[in-house]
Amino acid sequence: MPLTQKKKITNERYLSKFITKSIRIPKELDENLTAAATSSGESVAGYILTATRERMARDGFQPPNVDDSSTGGG
């Protein structure tokens, strides 16, 4: 079923708040990463975002206070 014009506009507005980063994860790490994310109740994307924020804070950067719960980010 094709998207309505209103839905297309809504999707574009939502997606304009995000950027996409692509990373390569070694196959050996993927299984453990997925298991760690699952055991913490997060998606892999959410787990990575949480880890990124924690590292930024530890390194002295102030991570922005962003509600990214819709991306699985917590």
XYZ file of N, CA and C in Angstrom:
222
model
N 0.851 -1.176 0.000
C 0.000 0.000 0.000
C 0.899 1.242 0.000
N 0.688 2.148 -0.942
C 1.521 3.353 -1.011
C 1.238 4.300 0.152
N 2.266 5.066 0.499
C 2.117 6.037 1.578
C 1.285 7.218 1.112
N 0.485 7.739 2.019
C -0.248 8.962 1.697
C 0.728 10.134 1.753
N 0.345 11.237 1.141
C 1.201 12.421 1.157
C 1.423 12.898 2.591
N 0.391 12.843 3.414
C 0.518 13.275 4.813
C 1.522 12.397 5.557
N 1.465 11.095 5.326
C 2.388 10.173 5.986
C 3.817 10.420 5.517
N 4.005 10.709 4.238
C 5.338 11.014 3.724
C 5.908 12.246 4.409
N 5.087 13.269 4.560
C 5.526 14.506 5.214
C 5.875 14.237 6.669
N 5.042 13.464 7.345
C 5.291 13.123 8.745
C 6.592 12.329 8.884
N 6.802 11.366 8.009
C 8.044 10.579 8.037
C 9.262 11.457 7.805
N 9.183 12.353 6.827
C 10.302 13.250 6.531
C 10.609 14.154 7.720
N 9.587 14.669 8.373
C 9.784 15.531 9.542
C 10.462 14.748 10.664
N 10.021 13.531 10.895
C 10.620 12.679 11.925
C 12.080 12.372 11.593
N 12.340 11.937 10.370
C 13.692 11.544 9.974
C 14.654 12.719 9.913
N 14.143 13.936 9.765
C 15.018 15.107 9.703
C 15.707 15.371 11.035
N 15.239 14.736 12.095
C 15.829 14.913 13.425
C 17.019 13.979 13.660
N 17.306 13.117 12.709
C 18.334 12.099 12.878
C 19.317 12.116 11.715
N 20.491 11.555 11.963
C 21.422 11.236 10.889
C 21.687 9.745 10.980
N 22.155 9.179 9.911
C 22.468 7.758 9.894
C 23.976 7.589 9.835
N 24.492 6.798 10.765
C 25.905 6.431 10.777
C 25.966 4.935 10.518
N 26.856 4.546 9.660
C 27.023 3.135 9.359
C 28.367 2.683 9.918
N 28.346 1.592 10.681
C 29.590 1.063 11.235
C 29.719 -0.406 10.857
N 30.943 -0.856 10.788
C 31.204 -2.274 10.539
C 31.611 -2.905 11.865
N 30.933 -3.974 12.191
C 31.204 -4.681 13.438
C 31.776 -6.050 13.078
N 32.920 -6.393 13.652
C 33.482 -7.716 13.361
C 32.493 -8.828 13.723
N 32.445 -9.840 12.902
C 31.533 -10.958 13.137
C 31.721 -11.549 14.523
N 32.977 -11.583 14.981
C 33.270 -12.166 16.289
C 32.626 -11.365 17.427
N 32.410 -10.086 17.217
C 31.837 -9.221 18.247
C 30.314 -9.203 18.206
N 29.746 -9.456 17.045
C 28.308 -9.291 16.859
C 27.466 -10.122 17.819
N 27.804 -11.374 17.986
C 27.004 -12.245 18.852
C 27.010 -11.733 20.292
N 28.181 -11.359 20.796
C 28.263 -10.839 22.163
C 27.571 -9.491 22.294
N 27.686 -8.644 21.274
C 27.023 -7.339 21.297
C 25.512 -7.512 21.363
N 24.992 -8.379 20.535
C 23.552 -8.634 20.527
C 23.098 -9.225 21.858
N 23.861 -10.156 22.407
C 23.509 -10.763 23.696
C 23.549 -9.729 24.817
N 24.556 -8.867 24.809
C 24.663 -7.834 25.846
C 23.495 -6.863 25.758
N 23.143 -6.465 24.550
C 22.015 -5.550 24.371
C 20.717 -6.198 24.836
N 20.513 -7.435 24.451
C 19.300 -8.153 24.841
C 19.211 -8.309 26.350
N 20.312 -8.661 26.985
C 20.281 -8.873 28.435
C 20.051 -7.570 29.194
N 20.381 -6.442 28.574
C 20.130 -5.158 29.233
C 18.772 -4.582 28.843
N 18.028 -5.314 28.024
C 16.693 -4.864 27.633
C 16.702 -3.761 26.581
N 17.787 -3.663 25.824
C 17.903 -2.622 24.811
C 18.080 -3.238 23.433
N 17.780 -2.441 22.435
C 18.140 -2.841 21.076
C 19.644 -2.654 20.932
N 20.209 -3.191 19.871
C 21.640 -2.995 19.640
C 21.931 -1.506 19.461
N 21.085 -0.802 18.718
C 21.284 0.640 18.529
C 21.233 1.369 19.868
N 20.268 1.016 20.701
C 20.157 1.640 22.020
C 21.361 1.353 22.892
N 21.833 0.127 22.823
C 23.010 -0.271 23.602
C 24.232 0.529 23.168
N 24.409 0.671 21.869
C 25.539 1.442 21.346
C 25.418 2.910 21.741
N 24.210 3.474 21.665
C 24.019 4.876 22.061
C 24.297 5.080 23.548
N 23.857 4.141 24.382
C 24.135 4.230 25.814
C 25.635 4.180 26.070
N 26.307 3.249 25.421
C 27.761 3.131 25.585
C 28.470 4.392 25.106
N 27.987 4.966 24.025
C 28.584 6.193 23.495
C 28.443 7.337 24.486
N 27.247 7.495 25.053
C 27.033 8.560 26.045
C 27.932 8.374 27.265
N 28.030 7.139 27.741
C 28.877 6.867 28.908
C 30.334 7.181 28.604
N 30.802 6.819 27.437
C 32.193 7.100 27.057
C 32.410 8.600 26.910
N 31.463 9.292 26.296
C 31.585 10.743 26.141
C 31.692 11.420 27.500
N 30.846 11.009 28.433
C 30.877 11.595 29.777
C 32.210 11.292 30.457
N 32.681 10.076 30.337
C 33.951 9.679 30.939
C 35.123 10.457 30.343
N 35.033 10.784 29.062
C 36.100 11.521 28.384
C 35.957 13.034 28.517
N 34.972 13.473 29.304
C 34.822 14.896 29.569
C 33.933 15.650 28.600
N 33.227 14.947 27.753
C 32.286 15.596 26.847
C 30.894 15.505 27.447
N 30.130 16.549 27.278
C 28.763 16.552 27.778
C 27.854 16.042 26.670
N 27.387 14.807 26.779
C 26.475 14.325 25.750
C 25.165 15.105 25.816
N 24.575 15.417 24.681
C 23.318 16.160 24.691
C 22.209 15.339 25.336
N 21.300 16.028 25.951
C 20.141 15.380 26.561
C 19.067 15.257 25.488
N 19.066 14.122 24.815
C 18.183 13.916 23.680
C 17.274 12.741 23.966
N 15.985 12.911 23.651
C 15.061 11.788 23.766
C 15.117 11.010 22.466
N 15.837 9.908 22.476
C 15.914 9.086 21.279
C 15.280 7.729 21.528
N 14.290 7.704 22.415
C 13.656 6.432 22.752
C 13.010 5.789 21.531
N 12.641 6.607 20.553
C 12.021 6.048 19.364
C 13.022 5.305 18.494
N 14.315 5.469 18.747
C 15.325 4.749 17.974
C 15.879 3.577 18.760
N 15.316 3.328 19.925
C 15.845 2.264 20.762
C 16.990 2.735 21.611
N 17.141 4.058 21.684
C 18.291 4.612 22.371
C 18.106 4.902 23.826
N 16.994 4.524 24.396
C 16.890 4.690 25.827
C 16.103 5.792 26.217
